[in-house]
Coordinates of C-alpha atoms in Angstrom, one line a residue:
M120 CA -14.1 31.9 54.1
A121 CA -14.8 33.5 50.7
Y122 CA -17.9 34.1 48.7
T123 CA -18.0 34.7 44.9
V124 CA -20.5 37.4 43.8
Q125 CA -23.1 36.3 41.3
Y126 CA -24.6 38.4 38.4
G127 CA -26.9 41.2 39.7
Q128 CA -26.0 40.8 43.4
S129 CA -25.7 44.0 45.7
I130 CA -23.8 44.1 49.0
Y131 CA -27.4 43.6 50.5
D132 CA -28.0 40.5 48.4
V133 CA -24.7 39.0 49.5
S134 CA -25.4 39.8 53.0
I135 CA -28.6 37.7 52.9
Q136 CA -26.9 35.0 51.0
V137 CA -23.9 34.6 53.3
Y138 CA -25.2 35.9 56.7
G139 CA -29.1 35.1 56.2
S140 CA -29.7 38.8 57.1
L141 CA -29.2 42.4 56.3
L142 CA -27.3 42.7 59.4
G143 CA -24.4 41.1 57.8
V144 CA -23.8 44.2 55.6
E145 CA -21.6 45.7 58.3
Q146 CA -19.5 42.6 58.6
L147 CA -18.9 42.3 54.8
M148 CA -17.6 46.1 54.9
R149 CA -15.4 45.1 57.8
D150 CA -13.9 42.3 56.2
N151 CA -13.6 43.9 52.7
P152 CA -12.4 47.5 53.3
D153 CA -12.8 48.6 49.6
L154 CA -16.5 47.6 49.8
G155 CA -19.2 50.2 50.5
L156 CA -23.0 50.5 50.6
E157 CA -23.1 52.1 47.0
T158 CA -20.4 49.7 45.5
V159 CA -21.5 48.1 42.3
L160 CA -20.5 44.4 42.6
V161 CA -19.1 42.6 39.5
N162 CA -19.9 39.0 38.8
G163 CA -17.1 36.9 40.0
T164 CA -15.7 39.2 42.6
V165 CA -14.4 37.2 45.5
L166 CA -15.3 38.6 48.9
V167 CA -14.0 37.7 52.4
T168 CA -16.8 36.5 54.7
D169 CA -16.8 35.2 58.2
E170 CA -18.9 32.1 58.8
A171 CA -18.8 32.7 62.4
N172 CA -21.0 35.7 61.9
I173 CA -24.0 34.0 60.4
R174 CA -27.2 35.8 61.6
D175 CA -29.8 33.3 60.5
N176 CA -28.9 29.8 59.9
E177 CA -32.4 29.0 58.6
V178 CA -32.1 31.5 55.9
V179 CA -28.6 30.3 54.7
R180 CA -29.5 26.7 54.9
F181 CA -32.8 27.3 52.9
L182 CA -30.8 29.2 50.1
T183 CA -28.0 26.6 50.1
V184 CA -30.1 23.4 50.1
N185 CA -32.4 24.9 47.2
N186 CA -29.4 26.3 45.3
H187 CA -30.9 29.9 45.2
I188 CA -29.0 33.1 44.5
V189 CA -30.5 36.2 46.1
T190 CA -30.6 39.1 43.8
N191 CA -33.2 42.1 44.2
F192 CA -32.6 43.5 40.7
D193 CA -32.6 42.1 37.2
G194 CA -29.3 43.7 36.5
E195 CA -31.0 46.5 34.7
G196 CA -31.8 48.5 37.8
E197 CA -35.6 47.4 37.7
F198 CA -37.1 45.2 40.3
T199 CA -38.2 41.7 39.1
D200 CA -41.7 41.0 37.8
P201 CA -44.0 41.1 40.8
S202 CA -46.6 38.9 39.3
L203 CA -44.2 35.8 39.9
Q204 CA -45.2 33.2 42.4
H205 CA -44.4 34.2 45.9
E206 CA -43.7 32.0 49.1
F207 CA -44.0 33.4 52.5
L208 CA -41.3 32.6 55.0
G209 CA -41.0 33.3 58.8
T210 CA -37.6 33.2 60.2
E211 CA -35.7 34.2 63.3
S212 CA -34.7 37.5 61.7
G213 CA -38.2 38.5 60.6
D214 CA -40.6 37.8 57.7
F215 CA -40.0 38.1 54.0
I216 CA -41.3 37.3 50.6
V217 CA -39.4 34.8 48.4
T218 CA -39.8 35.3 44.7
E219 CA -38.5 32.4 42.6
L220 CA -37.0 33.1 39.2
G221 CA -35.4 30.1 37.7
D222 CA -32.2 29.6 39.9
E223 CA -32.5 33.0 41.4
I224 CA -34.4 34.1 44.4
V225 CA -35.5 37.6 45.5
L226 CA -36.1 38.6 49.0
N227 CA -38.6 41.3 49.8
V228 CA -38.1 42.1 53.4

């Protein structure tokens, strides 16, 4: 399986997008040897992913069904506006806050 990085995504964002949890970071680095914790991902980069290692199907399903892209930064290295509407979600892997920003979504664990 493969995932195409979207604008502003980090390895942590991709981990939540693909695996539903930050626990997927290790799997991403295992499957993509050139990828590290500090790697700046470029929009359009294709990463190898392993669907068998999804950590939280509920999160992945929510993001997919609602067509949300996980990104914690606005591309300028600043957190997005905290005054935006928030939704609380409880999941198998823990609780987090979802900030909806158009077609983007920010997860604050």
